[in-house]
Coordinates of C-alpha atoms in Angstrom, one line a residue:
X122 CA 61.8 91.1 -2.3
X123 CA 64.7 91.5 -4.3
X124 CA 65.0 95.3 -4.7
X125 CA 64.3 95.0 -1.1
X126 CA 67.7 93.7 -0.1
X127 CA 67.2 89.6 0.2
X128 CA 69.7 87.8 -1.9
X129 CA 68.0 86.0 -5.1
X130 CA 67.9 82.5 -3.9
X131 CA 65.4 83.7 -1.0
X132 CA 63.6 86.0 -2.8
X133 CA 63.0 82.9 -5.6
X134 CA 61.4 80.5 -2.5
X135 CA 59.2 83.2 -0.8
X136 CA 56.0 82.2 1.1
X137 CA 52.6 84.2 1.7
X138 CA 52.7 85.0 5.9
X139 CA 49.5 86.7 7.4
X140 CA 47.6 86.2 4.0
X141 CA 49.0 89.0 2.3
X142 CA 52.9 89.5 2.6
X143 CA 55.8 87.6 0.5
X144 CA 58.7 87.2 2.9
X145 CA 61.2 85.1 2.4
X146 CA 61.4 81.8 4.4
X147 CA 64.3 83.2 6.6
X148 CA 64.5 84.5 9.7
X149 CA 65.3 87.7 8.1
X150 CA 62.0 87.1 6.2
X151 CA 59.3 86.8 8.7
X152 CA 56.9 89.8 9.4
X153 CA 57.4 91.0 12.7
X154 CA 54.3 92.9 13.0
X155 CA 50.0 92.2 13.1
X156 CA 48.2 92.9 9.8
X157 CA 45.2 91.6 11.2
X158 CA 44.1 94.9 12.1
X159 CA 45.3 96.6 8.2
X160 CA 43.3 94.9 6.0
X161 CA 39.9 95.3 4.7
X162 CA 36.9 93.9 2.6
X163 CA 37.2 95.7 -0.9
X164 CA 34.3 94.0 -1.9
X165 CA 32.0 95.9 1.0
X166 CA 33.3 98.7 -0.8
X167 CA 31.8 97.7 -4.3
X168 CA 28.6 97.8 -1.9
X169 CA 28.9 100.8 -1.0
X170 CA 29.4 102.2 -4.3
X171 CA 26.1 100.7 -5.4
X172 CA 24.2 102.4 -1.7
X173 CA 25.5 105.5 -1.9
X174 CA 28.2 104.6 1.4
X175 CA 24.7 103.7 3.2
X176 CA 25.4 100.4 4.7
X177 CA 22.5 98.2 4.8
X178 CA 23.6 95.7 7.3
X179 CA 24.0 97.6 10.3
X180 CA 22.0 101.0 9.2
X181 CA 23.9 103.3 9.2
X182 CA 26.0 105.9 6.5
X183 CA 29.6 104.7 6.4
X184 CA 30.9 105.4 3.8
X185 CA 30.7 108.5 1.6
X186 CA 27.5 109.5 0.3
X187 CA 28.5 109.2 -4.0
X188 CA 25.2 109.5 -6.6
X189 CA 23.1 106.8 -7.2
X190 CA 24.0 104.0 -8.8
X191 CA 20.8 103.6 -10.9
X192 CA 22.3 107.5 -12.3
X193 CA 25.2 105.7 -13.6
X194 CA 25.2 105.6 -17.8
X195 CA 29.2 104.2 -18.1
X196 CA 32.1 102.5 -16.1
X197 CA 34.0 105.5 -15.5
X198 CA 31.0 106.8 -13.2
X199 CA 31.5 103.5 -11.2
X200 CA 34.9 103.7 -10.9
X201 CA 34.7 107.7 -9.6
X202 CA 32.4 105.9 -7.1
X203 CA 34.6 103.3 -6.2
X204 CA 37.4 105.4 -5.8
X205 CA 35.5 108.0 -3.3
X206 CA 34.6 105.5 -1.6
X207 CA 37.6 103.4 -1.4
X208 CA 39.7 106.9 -0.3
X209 CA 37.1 107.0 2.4
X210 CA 37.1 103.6 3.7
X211 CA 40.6 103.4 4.0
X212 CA 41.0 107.0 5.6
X213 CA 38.7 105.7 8.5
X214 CA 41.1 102.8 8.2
X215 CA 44.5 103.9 8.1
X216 CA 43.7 106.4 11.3
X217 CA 42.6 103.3 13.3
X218 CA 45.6 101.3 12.2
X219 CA 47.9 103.7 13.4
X220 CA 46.2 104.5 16.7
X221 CA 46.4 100.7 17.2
X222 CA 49.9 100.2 16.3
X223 CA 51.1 103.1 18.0
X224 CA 49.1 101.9 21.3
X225 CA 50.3 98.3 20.4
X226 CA 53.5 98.1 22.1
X227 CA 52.5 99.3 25.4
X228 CA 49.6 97.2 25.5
X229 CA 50.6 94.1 24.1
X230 CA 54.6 94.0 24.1
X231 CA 56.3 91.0 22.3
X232 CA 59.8 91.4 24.2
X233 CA 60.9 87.8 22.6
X234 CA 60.6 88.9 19.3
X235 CA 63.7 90.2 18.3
X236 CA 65.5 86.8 19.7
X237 CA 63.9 85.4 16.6
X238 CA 64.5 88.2 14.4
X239 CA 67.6 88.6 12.3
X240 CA 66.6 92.3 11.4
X241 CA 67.1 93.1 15.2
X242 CA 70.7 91.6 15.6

């Protein structure tokens, strides 16, 4: 937070908001956006490394289709596995999050927030 422009002292008593972001316990700190809609379960990726992307909950081939798992003889096969799959997962992902947030403030405006806000003054 530091290199990011908060003085020393706040960047020293920062707090976790929305699970995953250090911010400062400032107004200048908070996180003025959802990240509800950003994250995702890493370890349904390690699943899908292990079914080929197939998912077996709902049926249906979601992420991308990497060799069998039972092929693998080393780690480095897994990890070209996981990372296919991971760039797929969060292509799907990132494209959603920035329909949504580009959609966001016309569908659900929060005209209050800058009051609050430092960062807006």
């Amino acid at each position: 937070m530091y290199w990011h422009g908060h003085p020393i002292e706040e960047a020293r008593l920062w707090v976790h908001q929305a699970c995953m972001s250090p911010s400062p316990t400032t107004k200048k700190g908070f996180q003025p956006m959802r990240m509800a809609n950003a994250t995702i379960n890493c370890a349904k990726i390690i699943e899908y490394v292990f079914t080929s992307g197939f998912d077996p909950i709902i049926s249906m081939q979601i992420g991308a289709e990497t060799p069998d798992a039972a092929t693998f003889t080393d780690f480095e096969q897994v990890y070209d596995a996981w990372v296919t799959q991971m760039k797929t997962i969060f292509s799907v992902l990132v494209r959603a999050v920035n329909a949504a947030r580009t959609m966001a403030p016309d569908m659900t405006p929060r005209p209050y927030l800058s009051a609050i806000s430092e960062r807006s003054v």
